[in-house]
Short mmCIF file of C-alpha atoms in Angstrom, two decimals:
data_model
loop_
_atom_site.label_atom_id
_atom_site.label_comp_id
_atom_site.label_asym_id
_atom_site.label_seq_id
_atom_site.Cartn_x
_atom_site.Cartn_y
_atom_site.Cartn_z
CA ILE A 232 91.74 176.44 35.40
CA ASP A 233 93.19 173.34 33.77
CA LEU A 234 95.31 171.44 36.29
CA GLY A 235 96.05 168.54 33.93
CA SER A 236 96.60 164.95 35.08
CA GLY A 237 98.51 163.48 38.03
CA ILE A 238 97.15 165.88 40.63
CA PHE A 239 95.85 163.05 42.82
CA GLU A 240 98.05 160.02 43.51
CA THR A 241 95.14 157.57 43.63
CA ALA A 242 92.95 158.90 40.81
CA THR A 243 93.86 158.85 37.11
CA VAL A 244 91.80 161.86 36.09
CA ASP A 245 92.40 165.23 34.50
CA THR A 246 91.32 168.00 36.85
CA ASN A 247 90.07 171.55 36.39
CA ILE A 248 88.55 174.24 38.56
CA LEU A 249 85.60 176.30 37.37
CA MET A 250 84.98 179.66 39.05
CA ILE A 251 81.67 181.07 37.91
CA GLU A 252 80.45 184.63 38.30
CA LYS A 253 76.83 185.49 37.56
CA ALA A 254 76.51 188.07 34.80
CA GLN A 255 73.91 189.16 32.28
CA ASN A 256 74.15 189.01 28.48
CA GLN A 257 77.64 187.51 28.36
CA ASN A 258 78.89 184.53 26.37
CA HIS A 259 82.56 184.64 27.28
CA CYS A 260 84.76 183.77 30.24
CA LYS A 261 88.38 183.86 31.35
CA ALA A 262 90.50 180.74 31.72
CA ALA A 263 94.04 179.76 32.63
CA ASP A 264 96.09 176.65 31.86
CA VAL A 265 98.27 175.75 34.86
CA SER A 266 98.96 172.14 33.90
CA LYS A 267 102.72 172.83 33.61
CA ILE A 268 103.02 175.14 36.66
CA LYS A 269 104.19 173.70 39.96
CA GLN A 270 103.61 176.76 42.15
CA ILE A 271 100.39 178.55 41.17
CA ASP A 272 100.32 182.32 41.64
CA PHE A 273 96.69 183.22 40.94
CA ALA A 274 97.45 186.94 40.89
CA ASN A 275 99.87 186.59 37.98
CA LEU A 276 98.33 183.84 35.88
CA ALA A 277 98.25 184.19 32.10
CA TRP A 278 94.49 184.46 31.71
CA VAL A 279 92.84 184.27 28.29
CA THR A 280 89.30 185.27 27.37
CA LEU A 281 87.18 182.58 25.71
CA LYS A 282 84.74 184.29 23.37
CA ASN A 283 81.48 183.38 21.64
CA LEU A 284 80.92 180.36 23.83
CA GLY A 285 78.12 178.02 22.90
CA LYS A 286 77.02 174.44 23.51
CA ASP A 287 80.13 172.92 21.94
CA THR A 288 83.34 172.04 23.76
CA TRP A 289 85.27 174.99 25.18
CA THR A 290 88.99 175.19 24.43
CA ILE A 291 91.45 177.18 26.52
CA ALA A 292 93.36 179.16 23.90
CA SER A 293 94.99 182.51 23.32
CA ASP A 294 93.48 185.09 21.01
CA VAL A 295 95.65 183.97 18.09
CA GLU A 296 94.84 180.29 18.76
CA GLN A 297 91.14 181.10 18.82
CA SER A 298 91.58 182.95 15.51
CA ILE A 299 93.27 179.88 13.95
CA LYS A 300 90.50 177.61 15.22
CA ALA A 301 87.83 179.91 13.77
CA LYS A 302 89.55 179.94 10.37
CA ILE A 303 89.86 176.15 10.28
CA GLU A 304 86.18 175.72 11.10
CA ALA A 305 85.10 178.43 8.65
CA LYS A 306 87.10 177.08 5.70
CA GLY A 307 86.43 173.41 6.31
CA LYS A 308 83.40 171.18 5.92
CA PRO A 309 83.00 168.52 8.66
CA LEU A 310 84.07 165.11 7.42
CA LYS A 311 80.62 163.69 8.20
CA GLU A 312 79.23 165.85 5.37
CA TRP A 313 81.64 164.38 2.83
CA ASP A 314 80.84 161.41 0.60
CA ILE A 315 82.77 159.01 2.81
CA ASN A 316 82.17 155.98 5.01
CA ILE A 317 84.06 155.08 8.17
CA TYR A 318 84.29 151.53 9.52
CA ARG A 319 86.15 149.94 12.38
CA GLY A 320 88.64 147.13 12.03
CA VAL A 321 87.88 143.46 12.57
CA LEU A 322 86.96 142.27 16.06
CA THR A 323 87.60 138.52 16.20
CA GLY A 324 87.03 137.97 19.91
CA TYR A 325 90.21 135.87 20.09
CA ASN A 326 93.14 137.11 18.01
CA GLU A 327 95.37 134.26 19.13
CA ALA A 328 93.35 131.93 16.91
CA PHE A 329 92.23 134.17 14.05
CA ILE A 330 95.45 136.10 13.42
CA ILE A 331 98.27 133.84 12.25
CA ASP A 332 101.82 134.33 10.97
CA GLY A 333 103.03 133.68 7.45
CA LYS A 334 104.36 130.24 8.30
CA LYS A 335 101.00 129.00 9.57
CA LYS A 336 99.25 130.60 6.57
CA ASP A 337 101.52 128.67 4.21
CA GLU A 338 100.86 125.44 6.12
CA LEU A 339 97.09 125.82 5.87
CA ILE A 340 97.21 126.60 2.15
CA ALA A 341 99.58 123.65 1.51
CA GLN A 342 97.10 121.34 3.26
CA ASP A 343 94.16 122.77 1.31
CA PRO A 344 94.59 125.43 -1.43
CA ARG A 345 91.03 126.68 -0.82
CA SER A 346 92.22 128.05 2.52
CA ALA A 347 93.67 131.01 0.61
CA GLU A 348 90.12 132.21 -0.13
CA ILE A 349 89.54 133.15 3.52
CA ILE A 350 93.04 134.16 4.66
CA LYS A 351 93.72 137.89 4.31
CA PRO A 352 96.75 140.10 5.12
CA ILE A 353 96.11 142.10 8.28
CA LEU A 354 97.73 145.05 9.99
CA ARG A 355 97.54 146.11 13.63
CA GLY A 356 97.43 149.62 15.06
CA ARG A 357 101.18 149.52 15.72
CA ASP A 358 101.82 148.80 12.03
CA ILE A 359 100.19 152.06 10.90
CA LYS A 360 102.74 154.74 10.03
CA ARG A 361 102.38 158.08 8.26
CA TYR A 362 101.31 157.46 4.65
CA LYS A 363 102.51 153.82 4.60
CA ALA A 364 102.05 150.65 6.61
CA GLU A 365 104.68 148.23 7.87
CA PHE A 366 103.40 144.74 7.12
CA ALA A 367 104.44 142.24 9.81
CA ASP A 368 103.53 139.10 7.82
CA LEU A 369 100.36 138.53 9.84
CA TRP A 370 97.21 137.05 8.33
CA LEU A 371 93.55 137.02 9.26
CA ILE A 372 91.32 133.98 9.07
CA ALA A 373 88.34 135.86 7.65
CA THR A 374 85.42 133.70 8.72
CA PHE A 375 83.03 136.63 8.95
CA PRO A 376 79.42 135.72 9.85
CA ALA A 377 78.26 137.94 6.97
CA LEU A 378 79.92 135.53 4.52
CA LYS A 379 77.72 132.62 5.71
CA LEU A 380 80.55 130.15 5.19
CA ASN A 381 80.32 126.39 5.47
CA ILE A 382 83.50 125.68 7.42
CA ASP A 383 83.61 122.11 6.11
CA ASP A 384 84.50 123.61 2.72
CA TYR A 385 87.80 124.65 4.31
CA PRO A 386 88.98 121.54 6.18
CA ALA A 387 92.50 122.77 6.99
CA VAL A 388 91.19 126.00 8.55
CA ARG A 389 88.40 124.07 10.28
CA ASP A 390 90.81 121.65 11.91
CA TYR A 391 93.18 124.41 12.94
CA LEU A 392 90.40 126.39 14.64
CA LYS A 393 89.09 123.23 16.31
CA SER A 394 92.44 122.90 18.07
CA PHE A 395 91.44 125.84 20.31
CA GLY A 396 88.53 123.83 21.70
CA LYS A 397 85.77 125.53 23.65
CA LYS A 398 87.69 128.82 23.75
CA LEU A 399 86.20 129.83 20.39
CA HIS A 400 82.59 129.13 21.34
CA GLN A 401 80.50 132.27 21.49
CA THR A 402 78.45 131.50 24.57
CA GLY A 403 80.11 133.63 27.25
CA GLU A 404 80.32 130.66 29.62
CA GLU A 405 83.14 129.52 31.88
CA TYR A 406 84.74 126.07 31.64
CA ILE A 407 87.74 124.09 32.88
CA ASP A 408 90.33 123.27 30.21
CA GLU A 409 92.39 120.08 29.84
CA ASN A 410 94.99 121.49 32.26
CA GLY A 411 92.42 122.18 34.96
CA VAL A 412 92.54 125.93 34.43
CA LYS A 413 89.36 128.00 34.49
CA GLN A 414 88.73 129.61 31.10
CA LYS A 415 85.97 131.60 29.48
CA THR A 416 84.63 131.38 25.96
CA ARG A 417 84.14 134.41 23.76
CA LYS A 418 81.18 136.63 24.64
CA LYS A 419 77.72 135.36 23.83
CA THR A 420 76.57 136.10 20.27
CA GLY A 421 74.42 134.39 17.67
CA ASN A 422 77.50 133.54 15.60
CA LYS A 423 78.96 130.10 14.99
CA TRP A 424 82.02 128.81 16.84
CA PHE A 425 84.37 129.26 13.86
CA GLU A 426 83.20 132.77 12.95
CA THR A 427 84.60 136.11 14.06
CA GLN A 428 82.80 137.92 16.86
CA ASP A 429 81.61 140.80 14.66
CA GLN A 430 79.48 140.32 11.55
CA ILE A 431 81.78 142.47 9.33
CA GLY A 432 79.05 143.01 6.74
CA TYR A 433 81.29 145.71 5.22
CA HIS A 434 84.18 143.29 4.52
CA GLN A 435 84.37 144.37 0.86
CA GLU A 436 85.43 147.87 1.98
CA PHE A 437 88.80 146.47 3.07
CA GLU A 438 89.54 145.56 -0.54
CA LYS A 439 89.19 149.20 -1.68
CA GLU A 440 91.63 152.09 -1.60
CA LYS A 441 91.23 153.58 1.86
CA ILE A 442 92.59 155.89 4.54
CA VAL A 443 93.49 154.21 7.83
CA TRP A 444 94.36 155.43 11.34
CA LYS A 445 94.74 154.10 14.88
CA ILE A 446 91.75 154.82 17.12
CA ILE A 447 94.01 155.42 20.15
CA GLY A 448 97.63 156.51 19.93
CA SER A 449 100.19 159.11 20.93
CA ASN A 450 101.00 159.90 17.29
CA ILE A 451 98.53 161.09 14.66
CA ASN A 452 99.29 159.15 11.49
CA PHE A 453 97.07 158.51 8.50
CA LEU A 454 98.07 156.11 5.76
CA ILE A 455 96.70 155.50 2.30
CA ASP A 456 96.20 151.80 1.58
CA LYS A 457 95.97 150.57 -2.02
CA ASN A 458 96.94 146.98 -1.15
CA ALA A 459 93.67 145.56 0.22
CA TYR A 460 94.98 145.05 3.75
CA TYR A 461 92.55 144.19 6.52
CA TYR A 462 92.93 145.75 9.98
CA ASN A 463 92.22 144.69 13.53
CA ASN A 464 89.90 146.64 15.80
CA ALA A 465 92.71 149.01 16.87
CA ALA A 466 92.18 150.88 13.60
CA ASN A 467 89.43 152.53 11.58
CA ILE A 468 89.18 152.80 7.82
CA LEU A 469 87.66 155.45 5.55
CA THR A 470 86.46 154.71 2.02
CA SER A 471 84.66 156.70 -0.67
CA LYS A 472 83.25 156.24 -4.16
CA ASN A 473 83.80 159.82 -5.26
CA GLU A 474 86.29 161.64 -3.03
CA ASN A 475 89.98 161.80 -3.91
CA LEU A 476 91.57 160.09 -0.92
CA LEU A 477 95.11 161.10 -1.88
CA SER A 478 94.39 164.80 -1.38
CA LEU A 479 92.34 164.06 1.75
CA VAL A 480 95.10 162.03 3.42
CA SER A 481 97.62 164.81 2.74
CA ILE A 482 95.47 167.34 4.60
CA LEU A 483 94.79 164.93 7.47
CA ASN A 484 98.55 164.40 7.87
CA SER A 485 99.36 168.12 7.85
CA LYS A 486 100.76 169.97 10.86
CA ILE A 487 97.81 172.34 11.05
CA LEU A 488 95.36 169.45 11.36
CA GLU A 489 97.58 167.75 13.93
CA TRP A 490 97.55 170.98 15.94
CA HIS A 491 93.77 171.21 15.58
CA PHE A 492 93.31 167.56 16.57
CA LYS A 493 95.30 167.93 19.77
CA LYS A 494 94.16 171.42 20.70
CA ASN A 495 90.49 171.42 19.83
CA ILE A 496 89.06 168.04 18.90
CA PHE A 497 90.46 164.81 20.21
CA ILE A 498 89.90 163.38 23.67
CA GLU A 499 93.06 162.62 25.61
CA VAL A 500 93.30 159.39 27.59
CA GLU A 501 95.61 158.39 30.42
CA GLY A 502 99.24 158.36 29.37
CA GLY A 503 98.86 161.04 26.69
CA GLY A 504 97.09 158.93 24.10
CA ILE A 505 94.42 160.46 21.89
CA GLN A 506 91.07 158.88 21.03
CA MET A 507 90.23 159.04 17.35
CA PHE A 508 86.84 157.31 17.19
CA ASN A 509 84.30 157.78 14.40
CA THR A 510 82.26 160.50 16.09
CA VAL A 511 85.41 162.53 16.74
CA MET A 512 86.79 162.07 13.23
CA GLU A 513 83.49 163.11 11.65
CA SER A 514 83.81 166.60 13.15
CA ILE A 515 87.15 167.38 11.44
CA PRO A 516 86.70 170.38 9.09
CA ILE A 517 88.36 169.78 5.69
CA PRO A 518 88.16 172.39 2.89
CA PRO A 519 86.46 171.01 -0.24
CA LEU A 520 88.77 171.24 -3.27
CA SER A 521 88.07 171.26 -6.98
CA GLU A 522 89.79 168.65 -9.14
CA SER A 523 92.42 171.15 -10.26
CA GLU A 524 93.03 172.31 -6.68
CA GLN A 525 93.59 168.69 -5.60
CA GLN A 526 96.32 168.05 -8.15
CA PRO A 527 99.30 169.56 -6.25
CA PHE A 528 98.38 167.46 -3.20
CA VAL A 529 97.89 164.28 -5.25
CA GLU A 530 101.25 164.71 -7.00
CA LEU A 531 103.07 165.28 -3.71
CA VAL A 532 101.46 162.24 -2.06
CA ASN A 533 102.36 160.03 -5.02
CA GLN A 534 105.96 161.19 -4.71
CA ILE A 535 105.90 160.51 -0.97
CA LEU A 536 104.55 156.98 -1.49
CA ALA A 537 107.23 156.23 -4.10
CA LEU A 538 110.00 157.39 -1.76
CA LYS A 539 108.49 155.48 1.19
CA GLU A 540 108.71 152.29 -0.86
CA GLN A 541 112.42 152.95 -1.25
CA GLY A 542 112.88 153.74 2.44
CA LYS A 543 113.85 157.35 1.70
CA ASP A 544 113.17 160.53 3.65
CA THR A 545 110.01 162.44 2.68
CA SER A 546 110.17 165.38 5.11
CA ALA A 547 110.80 167.97 2.37
CA LEU A 548 107.71 166.85 0.43
CA GLU A 549 105.62 166.78 3.61
CA GLN A 550 106.76 170.35 4.35
CA GLN A 551 105.51 171.38 0.91
CA ILE A 552 102.11 169.90 1.78
CA ASP A 553 102.11 171.75 5.12
CA ASN A 554 102.84 175.02 3.31
CA LEU A 555 99.92 174.50 0.93
CA VAL A 556 97.52 173.53 3.71
CA TYR A 557 98.41 176.62 5.75
CA ARG A 558 97.46 178.71 2.73
CA LEU A 559 94.36 176.59 2.19
CA TYR A 560 93.07 177.64 5.63
CA ASP A 561 94.09 181.29 5.03
CA LEU A 562 96.55 181.40 7.91
CA THR A 563 98.81 184.42 8.21
CA TYR A 564 102.54 183.99 8.60
CA ASP A 565 102.32 184.88 12.30
CA GLU A 566 99.60 182.26 12.82
CA VAL A 567 101.73 179.63 11.08
CA LYS A 568 104.58 180.42 13.50
CA VAL A 569 102.23 179.70 16.42
CA ILE A 570 101.60 176.20 15.08
CA ASP A 571 105.18 175.62 13.93
CA PRO A 572 107.74 177.86 15.67
CA ASP A 573 110.48 176.30 13.49
CA PHE A 574 108.67 177.06 10.23
CA PRO A 575 111.50 177.27 7.66
CA LEU A 576 110.11 179.89 5.25
CA THR A 577 110.47 183.64 5.47
CA ARG A 578 107.37 185.81 5.49
CA GLN A 579 107.94 186.75 1.86
CA GLU A 580 108.43 183.12 0.76
CA TYR A 581 105.26 182.04 2.55
CA GLU A 582 103.11 184.84 1.19
CA ALA A 583 104.32 184.03 -2.34
CA ILE A 584 102.81 180.51 -2.21
CA ARG A 585 99.85 180.01 -4.52
CA LEU A 586 97.43 177.07 -4.42
CA GLU A 587 96.96 176.90 -8.19
#
């Protein structure tokens, strides 16, 4: 029995009740979701039977929802089995120093043109929208330990970072600043004072075409980045040598995957946010597509990106992608209506859709 969150005033936990009955040769159980019910009448609860239970996470779902879940998992191949790599964004240890605005970037480059070599455009989690980012004119001082930089080669950046004093040291020790206030340096690492906290040995991946998403958020948005943006540690990136990321991002942004994320995969945190860490993302089942099967998705995404650049609405094109993805997972019309009660097509129009 899923009671949801907010049951206890002093504990921020989701709560459920398990009532177990000993039985032989059974791998199913009944469950009820009462998270939206104020007065619980146990005699008249809408119980569902969870079937074929195993060691994986159990999901409270109706028969039709369990059928949809089974189809998604049967048609898809977990993302971890694809030819992809997932990396997290840059952890600096002190963003106030390493992430600067456009004005400061211009100042540093004017003082020393070589500064441009280690200043990169960066996006935060809040800048990630569906398909396209919103650049806020923020820039990263990319002094990654993996680069093995000599900071004296970049005097303007060196002097700017020095202005933060002991705060940038990576010793984990406390100290008293010039105003008599107790401060603490960044955590203890083997890195130099001017370097970011993480090694970022994969820094070249940021320069590639990639799919990006927030690791925690209330909205599930994936964007395709062809502009070599860097990202802070609120986001993860996905790159590949061989996979077509345009078709992949279209499926990830579809309504059926959003339903699957929220219903079956992702871990909810306090306040309704959803965790989208690497291990969770790797379990997402995506149907492999031939090159010809990818083409409709690629064409639609390219049209969406062009319209996004012009600030125009793309909902009609995104609906076309949703229609194709429903068919890709072999959903019936009635199953589609479970995911999207406002689905605009008639049964005949939906069943006439072909993937080729």
